[in-house]
Amino acid sequence: MREFDTTFIVQPEISEEGREALILKLRGVLERTGAVPLEVEDMGKKKLAFEIKKFQKGHYLSLFFLDKGQSVAELERAMRLDESVLRWLTVRREDAVTDIEARKARSVDLERIRKEKAAERAVREAEERAQRETARLAGEAVDDTSSDDEDDEDDYQRPMLDDSDDDDDDDKSPVRE
C-alpha cells in the first residue's frame, strides 16, 4: 500500500461541527473504497496567498491515508461536490508501506500529541484574551494585533533557493528580439 496526504482548504467561517462532519464524510468515502484512513491534521485558519471564491482566509486540513491508489479519485470527487471545500491537493508520501499496523500506531500517537498541543494552545489563547480584556477594562493601551492566521508553533519554513552557482546562465535563457 501507498501513503497519501490530501491537504484541503475549507471556508473560514465553517463551524467546528461542520469541519468534523466533513472529515467524517471523507473518512467514510475512504473506507468505502478500501483505503485505510490514518489521521487528520488541523492546521487552522491561514491567510490565503490569493483570493479564492471571494475568501481571503481559509481553514487548512490534511487527511493522511493508506491506499493502492483507487480511492484518490473518489475522495477528490467528494471534495469537488462539497461547497465548503475551496481547494485540495493530494500527494503520495510513500510508495510502499509494509507495516500497516505500525503506521496506524504512529498515527494514533501523532493524533494524541496534536490534541494535547491544541488544548494547550486554547488555554494559552484564553489566558491572553482575558489579560487583554482586563487591561482594556483598566484603561490601559492594549496591543490587539493577535491574528488567527498566524500559528506560533508552525515549524514550516519555506525552502531557500540555492543561487550558489552564479555561472554565466544568460546564454541559457531564451532571448526575444
mmCIF file of C-alpha atoms in Angstrom:
data_model
loop_
_atom_site.group_PDB
_atom_site.id
_atom_site.type_symbol
_atom_site.label_atom_id
_atom_site.label_comp_id
_atom_site.label_asym_id
_atom_site.label_seq_id
_atom_site.Cartn_x
_atom_site.Cartn_y
_atom_site.Cartn_z
ATOM 1 C CA MET A 1 0.000 0.000 0.000
ATOM 2 C CA ARG A 2 0.993 3.619 -0.517
ATOM 3 C CA GLU A 3 0.585 6.523 1.866
ATOM 4 C CA PHE A 4 -1.230 9.611 0.592
ATOM 5 C CA ASP A 5 -1.757 13.084 2.018
ATOM 6 C CA THR A 6 -4.703 15.173 0.868
ATOM 7 C CA THR A 7 -4.385 18.752 2.039
ATOM 8 C CA PHE A 8 -7.501 20.830 1.584
ATOM 9 C CA ILE A 9 -8.774 24.296 2.404
ATOM 10 C CA VAL A 10 -12.311 24.859 3.648
ATOM 11 C CA GLN A 11 -14.219 28.095 4.065
ATOM 12 C CA PRO A 12 -13.010 30.012 7.125
ATOM 13 C CA GLU A 13 -16.422 30.506 8.719
ATOM 14 C CA ILE A 14 -17.285 26.797 8.770
ATOM 15 C CA SER A 15 -18.046 25.675 12.317
ATOM 16 C CA GLU A 16 -16.143 23.042 14.275
ATOM 17 C CA GLU A 17 -19.113 20.700 13.862
ATOM 18 C CA GLY A 18 -19.166 21.358 10.113
ATOM 19 C CA ARG A 19 -15.465 20.508 9.821
ATOM 20 C CA GLU A 20 -15.940 17.337 11.860
ATOM 21 C CA ALA A 21 -18.889 16.304 9.670
ATOM 22 C CA LEU A 22 -16.818 16.905 6.534
ATOM 23 C CA ILE A 23 -13.925 14.862 7.927
ATOM 24 C CA LEU A 24 -16.283 12.006 8.838
ATOM 25 C CA LYS A 25 -17.753 12.120 5.345
ATOM 26 C CA LEU A 26 -14.309 11.978 3.730
ATOM 27 C CA ARG A 27 -13.209 9.146 6.023
ATOM 28 C CA GLY A 28 -16.366 7.289 5.022
ATOM 29 C CA VAL A 29 -15.510 7.718 1.347
ATOM 30 C CA LEU A 30 -12.041 6.324 2.017
ATOM 31 C CA GLU A 31 -13.358 3.334 3.953
ATOM 32 C CA ARG A 32 -15.973 2.560 1.276
ATOM 33 C CA THR A 33 -13.289 2.477 -1.400
ATOM 34 C CA GLY A 34 -10.970 0.226 0.609
ATOM 35 C CA ALA A 35 -8.472 2.804 1.874
ATOM 36 C CA VAL A 36 -7.208 2.972 5.456
ATOM 37 C CA PRO A 37 -7.738 6.459 6.957
ATOM 38 C CA LEU A 38 -4.914 7.346 9.341
ATOM 39 C CA GLU A 39 -5.084 10.833 10.808
ATOM 40 C CA VAL A 40 -6.259 14.378 10.233
ATOM 41 C CA GLU A 41 -4.040 17.362 10.889
ATOM 42 C CA ASP A 42 -5.852 20.632 11.544
ATOM 43 C CA MET A 43 -3.514 23.490 10.672
ATOM 44 C CA GLY A 44 -6.048 26.191 11.490
ATOM 45 C CA LYS A 45 -7.020 29.379 9.710
ATOM 46 C CA LYS A 46 -4.431 30.979 7.482
ATOM 47 C CA LYS A 47 -4.384 33.897 5.102
ATOM 48 C CA LEU A 48 -4.614 32.693 1.515
ATOM 49 C CA ALA A 49 -1.952 33.692 -0.989
ATOM 50 C CA PHE A 50 -4.741 34.868 -3.286
ATOM 51 C CA GLU A 51 -8.487 35.200 -3.061
ATOM 52 C CA ILE A 52 -10.489 32.007 -3.685
ATOM 53 C CA LYS A 53 -14.252 32.288 -4.201
ATOM 54 C CA LYS A 54 -14.140 35.721 -2.515
ATOM 55 C CA PHE A 55 -12.416 34.324 0.611
ATOM 56 C CA GLN A 56 -9.141 35.799 1.816
ATOM 57 C CA LYS A 57 -8.651 33.255 4.605
ATOM 58 C CA GLY A 58 -9.145 29.527 4.714
ATOM 59 C CA HIS A 59 -9.060 26.693 7.226
ATOM 60 C CA TYR A 60 -6.317 24.200 6.302
ATOM 61 C CA LEU A 61 -6.653 20.450 6.963
ATOM 62 C CA SER A 62 -4.603 17.418 5.926
ATOM 63 C CA LEU A 63 -6.005 13.901 5.672
ATOM 64 C CA PHE A 64 -3.484 11.048 5.683
ATOM 65 C CA PHE A 65 -4.463 7.600 4.412
ATOM 66 C CA LEU A 66 -3.148 4.326 3.008
ATOM 67 C CA ASP A 67 -4.400 3.046 -0.329
ATOM 68 C CA LYS A 68 -3.372 1.365 -3.552
ATOM 69 C CA GLY A 69 -4.421 4.497 -5.457
ATOM 70 C CA GLN A 70 -8.026 3.779 -6.424
ATOM 71 C CA SER A 71 -9.710 5.906 -3.752
ATOM 72 C CA VAL A 72 -7.961 9.192 -4.619
ATOM 73 C CA ALA A 73 -10.353 9.949 -7.495
ATOM 74 C CA GLU A 74 -13.425 9.212 -5.367
ATOM 75 C CA LEU A 75 -12.114 11.325 -2.484
ATOM 76 C CA GLU A 76 -11.426 14.276 -4.781
ATOM 77 C CA ARG A 77 -14.867 13.850 -6.359
ATOM 78 C CA ALA A 78 -16.465 14.118 -2.908
ATOM 79 C CA MET A 79 -14.487 17.298 -2.210
ATOM 80 C CA ARG A 80 -15.436 18.771 -5.593
ATOM 81 C CA LEU A 81 -19.123 18.293 -4.713
ATOM 82 C CA ASP A 82 -18.803 19.891 -1.266
ATOM 83 C CA GLU A 83 -19.262 23.660 -1.445
ATOM 84 C CA SER A 84 -17.259 24.327 1.725
ATOM 85 C CA VAL A 85 -14.044 22.914 0.212
ATOM 86 C CA LEU A 86 -12.171 25.659 -1.635
ATOM 87 C CA ARG A 87 -9.057 23.789 -2.868
ATOM 88 C CA TRP A 88 -7.275 20.477 -2.372
ATOM 89 C CA LEU A 89 -4.083 18.704 -3.331
ATOM 90 C CA THR A 90 -3.287 15.009 -2.988
ATOM 91 C CA VAL A 91 0.318 13.841 -2.907
ATOM 92 C CA ARG A 92 1.860 10.405 -2.481
ATOM 93 C CA ARG A 93 4.052 10.429 0.627
ATOM 94 C CA GLU A 94 5.446 6.891 0.494
ATOM 95 C CA ASP A 95 5.452 4.308 -2.267
ATOM 96 C CA ALA A 96 5.477 1.191 -0.125
ATOM 97 C CA VAL A 97 4.159 0.974 3.428
ATOM 98 C CA THR A 98 4.758 -2.602 4.520
ATOM 99 C CA ASP A 99 3.962 -2.455 8.240
ATOM 100 C CA ILE A 100 0.441 -1.050 8.239
ATOM 101 C CA GLU A 101 -0.172 -1.713 11.949
ATOM 102 C CA ALA A 102 2.971 0.194 12.961
ATOM 103 C CA ARG A 103 1.886 3.132 10.779
ATOM 104 C CA LYS A 104 -1.573 3.079 12.396
ATOM 105 C CA ALA A 105 0.021 3.102 15.865
ATOM 106 C CA ARG A 106 2.262 6.028 14.931
ATOM 107 C CA SER A 107 -0.794 7.794 13.588
ATOM 108 C CA VAL A 108 -2.643 7.346 16.898
ATOM 109 C CA ASP A 109 0.348 8.785 18.789
ATOM 110 C CA LEU A 110 0.563 11.800 16.462
ATOM 111 C CA GLU A 111 -3.173 12.422 16.824
ATOM 112 C CA ARG A 112 -2.874 12.345 20.632
ATOM 113 C CA ILE A 113 0.068 14.774 20.584
ATOM 114 C CA ARG A 114 -1.801 17.165 18.249
ATOM 115 C CA LYS A 115 -4.836 17.162 20.521
ATOM 116 C CA GLU A 116 -2.677 17.909 23.578
ATOM 117 C CA LYS A 117 -0.976 20.818 21.780
ATOM 118 C CA ALA A 118 -4.348 22.153 20.615
ATOM 119 C CA ALA A 119 -5.678 22.045 24.183
ATOM 120 C CA GLU A 120 -2.578 23.851 25.487
ATOM 121 C CA ARG A 121 -2.891 26.474 22.757
ATOM 122 C CA ALA A 122 -6.591 27.005 23.566
ATOM 123 C CA VAL A 123 -5.778 27.548 27.244
ATOM 124 C CA ARG A 124 -2.942 29.963 26.370
ATOM 125 C CA GLU A 125 -5.161 31.919 23.966
ATOM 126 C CA ALA A 126 -7.951 32.132 26.545
ATOM 127 C CA GLU A 127 -5.476 33.482 29.113
ATOM 128 C CA GLU A 128 -4.173 36.055 26.625
ATOM 129 C CA ARG A 129 -7.717 37.180 25.792
ATOM 130 C CA ALA A 130 -8.502 37.513 29.498
ATOM 131 C CA GLN A 131 -5.352 39.577 30.059
ATOM 132 C CA ARG A 132 -6.184 41.868 27.132
ATOM 133 C CA GLU A 133 -9.747 42.298 28.392
ATOM 134 C CA THR A 134 -8.511 43.076 31.921
ATOM 135 C CA ALA A 135 -6.068 45.651 30.527
ATOM 136 C CA ARG A 136 -8.786 47.162 28.357
ATOM 137 C CA LEU A 137 -11.152 47.483 31.343
ATOM 138 C CA ALA A 138 -8.357 49.082 33.391
ATOM 139 C CA GLY A 139 -7.962 51.700 30.666
ATOM 140 C CA GLU A 140 -4.506 50.597 29.569
ATOM 141 C CA ALA A 141 -3.432 50.651 25.938
ATOM 142 C CA VAL A 142 -3.931 47.193 24.509
ATOM 143 C CA ASP A 143 -1.964 45.813 21.574
ATOM 144 C CA ASP A 144 -4.722 43.852 19.852
ATOM 145 C CA THR A 145 -2.675 42.655 16.897
ATOM 146 C CA SER A 146 -3.357 38.991 17.557
ATOM 147 C CA SER A 147 -4.235 37.206 14.362
ATOM 148 C CA ASP A 148 -5.795 33.803 13.842
ATOM 149 C CA ASP A 149 -3.890 33.266 10.600
ATOM 150 C CA GLU A 150 -0.501 33.136 12.309
ATOM 151 C CA ASP A 151 0.494 29.997 14.159
ATOM 152 C CA ASP A 152 3.244 30.389 16.767
ATOM 153 C CA GLU A 153 4.049 26.692 16.689
ATOM 154 C CA ASP A 154 4.282 26.469 12.912
ATOM 155 C CA ASP A 155 7.654 24.854 12.205
ATOM 156 C CA TYR A 156 7.309 25.040 8.453
ATOM 157 C CA GLN A 157 9.981 27.069 6.765
ATOM 158 C CA ARG A 158 9.928 27.831 3.088
ATOM 159 C CA PRO A 159 12.908 26.147 1.355
ATOM 160 C CA MET A 160 15.589 28.550 0.272
ATOM 161 C CA LEU A 161 16.607 28.656 -3.365
ATOM 162 C CA ASP A 162 20.233 27.835 -3.995
ATOM 163 C CA ASP A 163 21.766 30.576 -6.128
ATOM 164 C CA SER A 164 25.314 29.491 -5.380
ATOM 165 C CA ASP A 165 26.209 28.622 -8.977
ATOM 166 C CA ASP A 166 26.276 32.077 -10.484
ATOM 167 C CA ASP A 167 27.703 30.768 -13.718
ATOM 168 C CA ASP A 168 27.000 32.611 -16.876
ATOM 169 C CA ASP A 169 23.393 31.379 -17.254
ATOM 170 C CA ASP A 170 22.426 34.240 -19.531
ATOM 171 C CA ASP A 171 23.083 32.184 -22.645
ATOM 172 C CA LYS A 172 20.590 29.513 -21.451
ATOM 173 C CA SER A 173 17.583 31.808 -21.223
ATOM 174 C CA PRO A 174 15.528 32.448 -24.340
ATOM 175 C CA VAL A 175 16.016 35.847 -25.917
ATOM 176 C CA ARG A 176 13.327 37.613 -27.888
ATOM 177 C CA GLU A 177 14.376 40.102 -30.488
#
